[in-house]
Tab-separated table of C-alpha atoms and ligand atoms in Angstrom:
chain	number	residue	atom	x	y	z
A	144	UNK	CA	51.370	-48.139	-7.580
A	145	UNK	CA	50.578	-47.262	-3.878
A	146	UNK	CA	52.699	-45.306	-1.542
A	147	UNK	CA	52.037	-45.272	2.108
A	148	UNK	CA	53.670	-43.351	4.742
A	149	UNK	CA	52.117	-43.214	8.290
A	150	UNK	CA	52.769	-40.554	10.945
A	151	UNK	CA	50.843	-39.725	14.295
A	152	UNK	CA	47.236	-39.370	13.308
A	153	UNK	CA	48.059	-38.572	9.584
A	154	UNK	CA	48.640	-40.440	6.364
A	155	UNK	CA	49.451	-39.866	2.748
A	156	UNK	CA	48.195	-42.034	0.106
A	157	UNK	CA	48.917	-41.912	-3.600
A	158	UNK	CA	45.695	-43.391	-4.963
A	159	UNK	CA	44.604	-45.043	-8.364
A	160	UNK	CA	42.298	-41.903	-8.752
A	161	UNK	CA	42.424	-38.133	-8.272
A	162	UNK	CA	39.555	-36.400	-6.435
A	163	UNK	CA	38.134	-33.044	-7.186
A	164	UNK	CA	35.455	-30.561	-5.979
A	165	UNK	CA	32.556	-30.845	-8.448
A	166	UNK	CA	30.093	-28.442	-6.900
A	167	UNK	CA	29.186	-26.678	-3.605
A	168	UNK	CA	25.996	-25.395	-2.046
A	169	UNK	CA	24.630	-23.922	1.272
A	170	UNK	CA	21.736	-23.058	3.208
A	171	UNK	CA	21.269	-20.606	5.905
A	172	UNK	CA	18.048	-20.264	8.171
A	173	UNK	CA	15.828	-17.284	7.349
A	174	UNK	CA	15.771	-15.864	10.892
A	175	UNK	CA	18.551	-13.367	11.651
A	176	UNK	CA	19.463	-12.585	15.217
A	177	UNK	CA	21.743	-9.667	15.854
A	178	UNK	CA	23.965	-8.690	18.794
A	179	UNK	CA	21.488	-5.934	19.658
A	180	UNK	CA	18.786	-8.726	19.687
A	181	UNK	CA	20.954	-10.773	22.137
A	182	UNK	CA	21.545	-7.680	24.248
A	183	UNK	CA	17.982	-7.414	24.994
A	184	UNK	CA	17.850	-10.708	26.858
A	185	UNK	CA	21.368	-11.195	28.326
A	186	UNK	CA	24.045	-8.711	29.894
A	187	UNK	CA	26.164	-7.963	26.677
A	188	UNK	CA	26.432	-5.234	24.028
A	189	UNK	CA	27.095	-5.095	20.311
A	190	UNK	CA	30.417	-3.450	20.956
A	191	UNK	CA	31.588	-6.053	23.359
A	192	UNK	CA	30.640	-9.034	20.878
A	193	UNK	CA	32.077	-7.133	17.897
A	194	UNK	CA	35.432	-6.238	19.471
A	195	UNK	CA	36.032	-9.656	21.032
A	196	UNK	CA	34.739	-12.020	18.378
A	197	UNK	CA	33.972	-9.964	15.192
A	198	UNK	CA	30.471	-11.409	15.018
A	199	UNK	CA	27.560	-9.120	14.205
A	200	UNK	CA	24.857	-11.571	13.653
A	201	UNK	CA	23.878	-15.065	13.036
A	202	UNK	CA	21.149	-17.220	11.622
A	203	UNK	CA	18.851	-19.544	13.884
A	204	UNK	CA	16.888	-22.379	12.448
A	205	UNK	CA	13.057	-22.562	12.827
A	206	UNK	CA	11.965	-25.165	15.280
A	207	UNK	CA	8.630	-25.584	13.415
A	208	UNK	CA	10.258	-27.607	10.640
A	209	UNK	CA	11.895	-27.102	7.246
A	210	UNK	CA	15.399	-26.074	8.833
A	211	UNK	CA	16.595	-28.856	10.600
A	212	UNK	CA	20.086	-30.112	9.745
A	213	UNK	CA	18.835	-32.605	7.087
A	214	UNK	CA	16.440	-29.928	5.681
A	215	UNK	CA	19.162	-27.456	5.368
A	216	UNK	CA	21.440	-30.148	3.775
A	217	UNK	CA	18.627	-31.174	1.323
A	218	UNK	CA	18.573	-27.526	0.045
A	219	UNK	CA	22.265	-27.109	-0.053
A	220	UNK	CA	22.781	-30.570	-1.717
A	221	UNK	CA	20.375	-29.590	-4.607
A	222	UNK	CA	22.390	-26.377	-5.315
A	223	UNK	CA	25.572	-28.307	-5.315
A	224	UNK	CA	24.088	-31.169	-7.655
A	225	UNK	CA	22.950	-28.311	-10.251
A	226	UNK	CA	26.492	-26.739	-9.985
A	227	UNK	CA	28.094	-30.215	-10.628
A	228	UNK	CA	25.558	-30.936	-13.257
A	229	UNK	CA	24.735	-34.344	-11.754
A	230	UNK	CA	21.544	-35.983	-10.344
A	231	UNK	CA	20.838	-37.232	-6.820
A	232	UNK	CA	21.269	-40.741	-7.915
A	233	UNK	CA	24.759	-40.139	-9.371
A	234	UNK	CA	25.719	-40.043	-5.656
A	235	UNK	CA	27.590	-43.184	-4.403
A	236	UNK	CA	27.917	-42.038	-0.713
A	237	UNK	CA	26.723	-39.473	1.711
A	238	UNK	CA	29.164	-38.245	4.496
A	239	UNK	CA	27.028	-35.924	6.929
A	240	UNK	CA	29.316	-34.077	9.527
A	241	UNK	CA	27.329	-32.809	12.496
A	242	UNK	CA	27.128	-33.100	16.074
A	243	UNK	CA	23.584	-31.581	16.381
A	244	UNK	CA	21.750	-34.507	14.426
A	245	UNK	CA	18.041	-34.531	13.613
A	246	UNK	CA	17.952	-37.769	15.738
A	247	UNK	CA	20.109	-40.034	17.540
A	248	UNK	CA	18.990	-42.754	15.216
A	249	UNK	CA	18.732	-43.000	12.285
A	250	UNK	CA	21.469	-40.893	11.130
A	251	UNK	CA	21.215	-37.716	9.168
A	252	UNK	CA	22.792	-39.304	6.079
A	253	UNK	CA	20.138	-42.067	5.517
A	254	UNK	CA	17.412	-39.202	6.332
A	255	UNK	CA	18.938	-37.069	3.618
A	256	UNK	CA	19.371	-39.944	1.048
A	257	UNK	CA	15.390	-40.028	1.180
A	258	UNK	CA	14.882	-36.287	1.025
A	259	UNK	CA	17.140	-36.255	-2.020
A	260	UNK	CA	15.077	-39.022	-3.643
A	261	UNK	CA	18.104	-41.279	-3.953
A	262	UNK	CA	16.918	-44.850	-5.019
A	263	UNK	CA	20.276	-46.491	-5.564
A	264	UNK	CA	21.089	-47.574	-2.169
A	265	UNK	CA	24.228	-45.542	-1.694
A	266	UNK	CA	26.309	-45.544	1.497
A	267	UNK	CA	25.208	-43.049	4.037
A	268	UNK	CA	27.209	-42.207	7.199
A	269	UNK	CA	27.561	-39.477	9.812
A	270	UNK	CA	30.715	-38.186	11.148
A	271	UNK	CA	31.134	-36.704	14.715
A	272	UNK	CA	34.251	-34.628	14.695
A	273	UNK	CA	32.721	-31.257	15.941
A	274	UNK	CA	33.798	-28.288	13.969
A	275	UNK	CA	36.465	-30.371	12.132
A	276	UNK	CA	33.726	-32.467	10.928
A	277	UNK	CA	33.504	-31.305	7.283
A	278	UNK	CA	37.090	-31.546	6.689
A	279	UNK	CA	37.080	-35.147	8.246
A	280	UNK	CA	34.424	-36.066	5.816
A	281	UNK	CA	36.086	-34.375	2.944
A	282	UNK	CA	39.347	-36.155	3.748
A	283	UNK	CA	37.549	-39.456	3.966
A	284	UNK	CA	35.829	-38.874	0.662
A	285	UNK	CA	39.131	-38.065	-1.016
A	286	UNK	CA	40.468	-41.525	0.339
A	287	UNK	CA	37.341	-43.329	-0.943
A	288	UNK	CA	37.677	-41.884	-4.414
A	289	UNK	CA	41.389	-42.268	-4.541
A	290	UNK	CA	41.017	-45.980	-3.971
A	291	UNK	CA	38.329	-46.353	-6.723
A	292	UNK	CA	35.757	-47.530	-4.116
A	293	UNK	CA	33.580	-44.594	-4.630
A	294	UNK	CA	32.872	-42.047	-7.528
A	295	UNK	CA	30.736	-39.190	-6.364
A	296	UNK	CA	30.617	-38.281	-2.739
A	297	UNK	CA	28.216	-35.608	-1.067
A	298	UNK	CA	30.010	-34.187	2.074
A	299	UNK	CA	27.948	-32.034	4.401
A	300	UNK	CA	28.642	-29.967	7.511
A	301	UNK	CA	25.137	-29.007	8.752
A	302	UNK	CA	24.496	-27.820	12.328
A	303	UNK	CA	21.613	-26.672	14.465
A	304	UNK	CA	23.673	-25.257	17.514
A	305	UNK	CA	20.829	-23.082	18.640
A	306	UNK	CA	19.356	-26.169	20.319
A	307	UNK	CA	22.554	-27.059	22.210
A	308	UNK	CA	23.403	-23.473	23.350
A	309	UNK	CA	22.541	-22.020	26.649
A	310	UNK	CA	20.803	-18.707	25.560
A	311	UNK	CA	21.435	-17.261	29.124
A	312	UNK	CA	25.031	-17.844	29.000
A	313	UNK	CA	26.589	-14.882	27.523
A	314	UNK	CA	30.082	-16.502	27.490
A	315	UNK	CA	29.060	-19.050	24.898
A	316	UNK	CA	25.795	-18.055	23.077
A	317	UNK	CA	27.029	-15.075	21.380
A	318	UNK	CA	29.503	-17.192	19.369
A	319	UNK	CA	27.208	-19.682	17.615
A	320	UNK	CA	24.836	-19.872	14.785
A	321	UNK	CA	22.955	-22.454	12.361
A	322	UNK	CA	23.629	-23.293	8.825
A	323	UNK	CA	24.829	-25.778	6.260
A	324	UNK	CA	27.311	-26.075	3.612
A	325	UNK	CA	28.001	-29.041	1.156
A	326	UNK	CA	30.670	-30.100	-1.585
A	327	UNK	CA	30.338	-32.952	-4.039
A	328	UNK	CA	33.524	-34.597	-4.430
A	329	UNK	CA	34.129	-36.789	-7.607
A	330	UNK	CA	36.688	-38.580	-9.537
A	331	UNK	CA	38.788	-36.596	-11.979
A	332	UNK	CA	39.706	-38.637	-15.005
A	333	UNK	CA	40.658	-35.824	-17.275
A	334	UNK	CA	44.324	-35.723	-17.682
A	335	UNK	CA	44.028	-31.925	-18.871
A	336	UNK	CA	42.211	-30.860	-15.607
A	337	UNK	CA	44.509	-29.985	-12.790
A	338	UNK	CA	41.711	-29.954	-10.091
A	339	UNK	CA	42.683	-32.274	-7.430
A	340	UNK	CA	42.710	-32.754	-3.655
A	341	UNK	CA	46.560	-32.646	-3.180
A	342	UNK	CA	46.993	-33.375	0.621
A	343	UNK	CA	44.952	-34.060	3.727
A	344	UNK	CA	45.737	-34.068	7.458
A	345	UNK	CA	43.561	-35.412	10.389
A	346	UNK	CA	44.492	-35.202	13.956
A	347	UNK	CA	43.124	-35.147	17.497
A	348	UNK	CA	44.088	-34.576	21.024
A	349	UNK	CA	41.652	-36.138	23.462
A	350	UNK	CA	43.487	-34.654	26.501
A	351	UNK	CA	41.458	-31.253	25.671
A	352	UNK	CA	38.127	-32.785	25.856
A	353	UNK	CA	37.337	-30.525	28.961
A	354	UNK	CA	37.520	-27.314	26.964
A	355	UNK	CA	34.330	-27.916	25.138
A	356	UNK	CA	32.039	-30.541	26.070
A	357	UNK	CA	28.166	-31.582	26.728
A	358	UNK	CA	27.932	-33.636	29.820
A	359	UNK	CA	24.292	-34.920	29.185
A	360	UNK	CA	22.459	-36.514	26.402
A	361	UNK	CA	24.693	-39.601	25.882
A	362	UNK	CA	24.688	-43.068	27.382
A	363	UNK	CA	26.673	-42.014	30.523
A	364	UNK	CA	24.263	-39.255	31.606
A	365	UNK	CA	20.948	-39.425	29.731
A	366	UNK	CA	18.751	-36.322	29.805
A	367	UNK	CA	16.353	-37.017	32.801
A	368	UNK	CA	13.294	-34.668	33.273
A	369	UNK	CA	15.245	-32.749	35.898
A	370	UNK	CA	18.210	-32.236	33.530
A	371	UNK	CA	15.893	-31.244	30.746
A	372	UNK	CA	14.518	-28.501	32.775
A	373	UNK	CA	17.982	-27.184	33.830
A	374	UNK	CA	20.917	-25.341	32.136
A	375	UNK	CA	23.142	-28.364	32.635
A	376	UNK	CA	22.283	-30.054	29.283
A	377	UNK	CA	23.842	-27.381	27.246
A	378	UNK	CA	27.245	-26.971	25.834
A	379	UNK	CA	30.023	-25.924	28.069
A	380	UNK	CA	33.184	-24.161	27.049
A	381	UNK	CA	36.391	-22.797	28.481
A	382	UNK	CA	36.873	-19.890	25.952
A	383	UNK	CA	40.150	-18.870	26.842
A	384	UNK	CA	41.764	-22.361	26.511
A	385	UNK	CA	39.944	-22.749	23.198
A	386	UNK	CA	41.272	-19.618	21.902
A	387	UNK	CA	44.888	-20.710	22.581
A	388	UNK	CA	44.589	-24.262	21.224
A	389	UNK	CA	42.812	-22.727	18.148
A	390	UNK	CA	45.657	-20.613	17.007
A	391	UNK	CA	48.360	-22.927	17.724
A	392	UNK	CA	46.432	-26.095	16.040
A	393	UNK	CA	45.259	-24.065	13.029
A	394	UNK	CA	48.672	-22.687	12.069
A	395	UNK	CA	50.484	-26.167	12.900
A	396	UNK	CA	48.084	-28.398	10.844
A	397	UNK	CA	47.976	-25.781	8.003
A	398	UNK	CA	51.712	-25.885	7.681
A	399	UNK	CA	51.853	-29.766	7.742
A	400	UNK	CA	49.257	-30.012	5.027
A	401	UNK	CA	51.095	-27.325	2.697
A	402	UNK	CA	54.206	-29.299	3.339
A	403	UNK	CA	52.448	-32.665	2.445
A	404	UNK	CA	51.178	-30.996	-0.624
A	405	UNK	CA	54.597	-30.585	-1.900
A	406	UNK	CA	54.312	-26.673	-2.133
A	407	UNK	CA	57.287	-24.450	-1.611
A	408	UNK	CA	55.649	-22.375	1.155
A	409	UNK	CA	52.333	-20.977	2.203
A	410	UNK	CA	52.916	-18.169	-0.176
A	411	UNK	CA	51.637	-20.362	-2.999
A	412	UNK	CA	48.196	-20.687	-1.363
A	413	UNK	CA	45.666	-18.487	-3.273
A	414	UNK	CA	42.959	-18.733	-0.588
A	415	UNK	CA	42.886	-19.818	3.013
A	416	UNK	CA	39.534	-20.682	4.564
A	417	UNK	CA	39.905	-21.556	8.193
A	418	UNK	CA	37.030	-22.435	10.496
A	419	UNK	CA	35.212	-19.415	11.478
A	420	UNK	CA	35.303	-19.533	15.467
A	421	UNK	CA	36.384	-15.904	16.239
A	422	UNK	CA	37.645	-13.019	14.001
A	423	UNK	CA	40.708	-12.559	16.458
A	424	UNK	CA	41.586	-16.336	16.219
A	425	UNK	CA	41.756	-16.003	12.352
A	426	UNK	CA	43.890	-12.752	12.570
A	427	UNK	CA	46.337	-14.345	15.065
A	428	UNK	CA	46.533	-17.542	12.810
A	429	UNK	CA	47.007	-15.610	9.689
A	430	UNK	CA	49.843	-13.642	11.521
A	431	UNK	CA	51.319	-16.962	12.731
A	432	UNK	CA	51.326	-18.317	9.264
A	433	UNK	CA	52.551	-15.261	7.694
A	434	UNK	CA	49.823	-15.288	5.115
A	435	UNK	CA	48.405	-12.166	3.583
A	436	UNK	CA	45.091	-11.381	5.497
A	437	UNK	CA	43.615	-10.536	2.079
A	438	UNK	CA	43.967	-14.272	1.248
A	439	UNK	CA	41.844	-15.296	4.325
A	440	UNK	CA	38.175	-15.946	3.638
A	441	UNK	CA	36.068	-14.739	6.384
A	442	UNK	CA	32.214	-14.897	6.934
A	443	UNK	CA	31.998	-14.961	10.652
A	444	UNK	CA	30.714	-11.324	10.897
A	445	UNK	CA	27.298	-12.304	9.468
A	446	UNK	CA	27.020	-16.036	10.364
A	447	UNK	CA	28.893	-16.599	13.669
A	448	UNK	CA	30.509	-20.122	14.310
A	449	UNK	CA	28.296	-22.694	12.679
A	450	UNK	CA	30.644	-25.514	13.539
A	451	UNK	CA	30.980	-28.108	10.682
A	452	UNK	CA	29.253	-25.698	8.349
A	453	UNK	CA	31.730	-22.760	8.512
A	454	UNK	CA	34.314	-23.892	5.892
A	455	UNK	CA	31.930	-25.344	3.130
A	456	UNK	CA	29.633	-22.146	3.618
A	457	UNK	CA	32.425	-19.698	3.326
A	458	UNK	CA	33.838	-21.804	0.370
A	459	UNK	CA	30.495	-21.895	-1.471
A	460	UNK	CA	30.323	-18.046	-1.164
A	461	UNK	CA	33.727	-17.324	-2.243
A	462	UNK	CA	33.184	-19.540	-5.385
A	463	UNK	CA	29.792	-18.065	-6.023
A	464	UNK	CA	30.984	-14.593	-5.926
A	465	UNK	CA	34.031	-15.193	-8.120
A	466	UNK	CA	36.880	-14.749	-5.674
A	467	UNK	CA	37.872	-18.414	-5.916
A	468	UNK	CA	38.471	-19.635	-9.435
A	469	UNK	CA	39.292	-22.863	-10.852
A	470	UNK	CA	42.985	-23.807	-10.938
A	471	UNK	CA	43.525	-21.877	-7.764
A	472	UNK	CA	45.236	-23.330	-4.525
A	473	UNK	CA	43.156	-23.433	-1.476
A	474	UNK	CA	44.042	-24.445	2.209
A	475	UNK	CA	41.134	-25.423	4.551
A	476	UNK	CA	42.027	-25.846	8.140
A	477	UNK	CA	39.878	-26.588	11.177
A	478	UNK	CA	39.878	-27.293	14.966
A	479	UNK	CA	37.007	-28.313	17.188
A	480	UNK	CA	35.774	-29.889	20.412
A	481	UNK	CA	37.482	-33.093	21.244
A	482	UNK	CA	39.967	-31.757	20.314
A	483	UNK	CA	39.874	-32.600	16.803
A	484	UNK	CA	41.813	-31.048	13.861
A	485	UNK	CA	41.974	-31.184	10.177
A	486	UNK	CA	43.490	-29.549	6.990
A	487	UNK	CA	43.165	-30.141	3.270
A	488	UNK	CA	45.121	-28.460	0.371
A	489	UNK	CA	43.482	-28.672	-2.943
A	490	UNK	CA	43.614	-27.255	-6.362
A	491	UNK	CA	40.170	-26.034	-7.245
B	8	COA	N1	29.328	-9.659	26.848
B	8	COA	C1	29.913	-8.855	27.822
B	8	COA	N2	30.766	-9.184	28.502
B	8	COA	C2	31.206	-10.621	28.529
B	8	COA	C3	30.660	-11.449	27.658
B	8	COA	C4	29.708	-10.987	26.766
B	8	COA	N3	29.110	-11.840	25.839
B	8	COA	N4	31.197	-12.585	27.941
B	8	COA	C5	32.077	-12.531	28.855
B	8	COA	N5	32.040	-11.312	29.338
B	8	COA	C6	32.872	-10.543	30.296
B	8	COA	C7	33.451	-11.723	31.332
B	8	COA	O1	32.515	-11.919	32.297
B	8	COA	C8	34.648	-10.982	31.789
B	8	COA	O2	34.308	-10.070	32.789
B	8	COA	P1	35.238	-9.806	34.153
B	8	COA	O3	36.417	-9.346	33.514
B	8	COA	O4	34.509	-8.747	34.776
B	8	COA	O5	35.214	-11.029	34.809
B	8	COA	C9	35.273	-10.285	30.630
B	8	COA	O6	34.083	-9.988	29.827
B	8	COA	C10	36.296	-10.957	30.008
B	8	COA	O7	35.889	-12.359	29.645
B	8	COA	P2	36.663	-13.285	28.934
B	8	COA	O8	36.153	-14.658	29.054
B	8	COA	O9	38.051	-13.139	29.481
B	8	COA	O10	36.810	-12.840	27.441
B	8	COA	P3	37.643	-13.136	26.144
B	8	COA	O11	38.420	-12.060	25.788
B	8	COA	O12	38.443	-14.539	26.597
B	8	COA	O13	36.438	-13.490	25.131
B	8	COA	C11	35.426	-15.470	24.203
B	8	COA	C12	35.655	-14.697	25.419
B	8	COA	C13	34.483	-16.532	24.286
B	8	COA	C14	34.893	-14.398	23.086
B	8	COA	C15	36.855	-15.908	23.705
B	8	COA	O14	37.625	-16.509	24.752
B	8	COA	C16	36.748	-16.858	22.476
B	8	COA	O15	36.250	-16.713	21.438
B	8	COA	N6	37.525	-17.988	22.759
B	8	COA	C17	37.317	-19.065	21.651
B	8	COA	C18	36.026	-19.858	21.718
B	8	COA	C19	35.914	-20.825	20.561
B	8	COA	O16	36.589	-20.741	19.489
B	8	COA	N7	35.038	-21.766	20.694
B	8	COA	C20	34.677	-22.695	19.662
B	8	COA	C21	35.712	-23.553	19.328
B	8	COA	S1	35.287	-24.577	17.846
């Protein structure tokens, strides 16, 4: 009944059950910050940011409350529950992907459990896989459902990067924004319903950890009063290296997921939703994959890079505006700090 085949960092599993996306949701903070707004405080311009990244604006969470990662997730989850026609207590497991959690302890998933009013004692865990976090969560949810261990899983990508970015560093701050996207994943027991997660790939290359990192805030280097007052606590990035790795990794992992799904080629994919890091990365990846640019879903212009939230937000928007329809084949691919990477092929 089970078919296992192990490779380096990847696995295929023919499970007892099929998993499908039941509903999606998103939340973006109210505050909009444009490139021109940034140009008032750092040496940059709308023209430079637009040409190099495709980004025009981003959303920034309120620090007064109501828009922290679990707040955004609560709002997005209620939308997904409504779309899936489920109630909060139908959720068996919460998988919360973030590297900007509300607190170090407890995790975001347990905070969200309470905010959603869940009283069934469901499992609740966080995943730290940077920008690949949502797909790590989705692929984990798929495995839990395939084995029969869980029935309905809420997968979240929610980030408040504005807290971790040095707003005086023009090389990084222009790229990032805040937001949250969620997907409810559930068991598909209807033989006439073709919706199914078909293939998943997870990978990582720890040798690239120095391309995107934060030195302070963990056990090795706690944040002292001196560090808190300095710029050293913020996210540090080697943009050029990340760019090269991104294009190569996104293309490679996408192709291996398409192959694992048993498709004849990438032409069969109806929509490609890549992690939104830079418009030029997405163009170069589409070119490398020889996928029609019209099939690539892009929302980076209005929301920038929201890390684990980029794929579920872009997905929800394209479902809501009717571009993505039930029965279509979708490809999701991500890469991020670590360097983590992940890809999923599904029939929506
Ligand atoms: N505004 C104006 N000038 C800027 C600038 C800004 N915001 N940021 C950098 N510059 C300047 C640099 O100082 C440099 O000037 P110099 O030639 O006088 O030294 C010049 O522009 C070119 O900088 P460079 O860093 O080479 O630009 P780039 O084309 O590599 O673009 C990034 C920089 C960050 C936009 C790009 O490398 C990138 O997007 N990388 C991927 C990042 C990523 O995806 N991270 C997240 C992964 S999950």
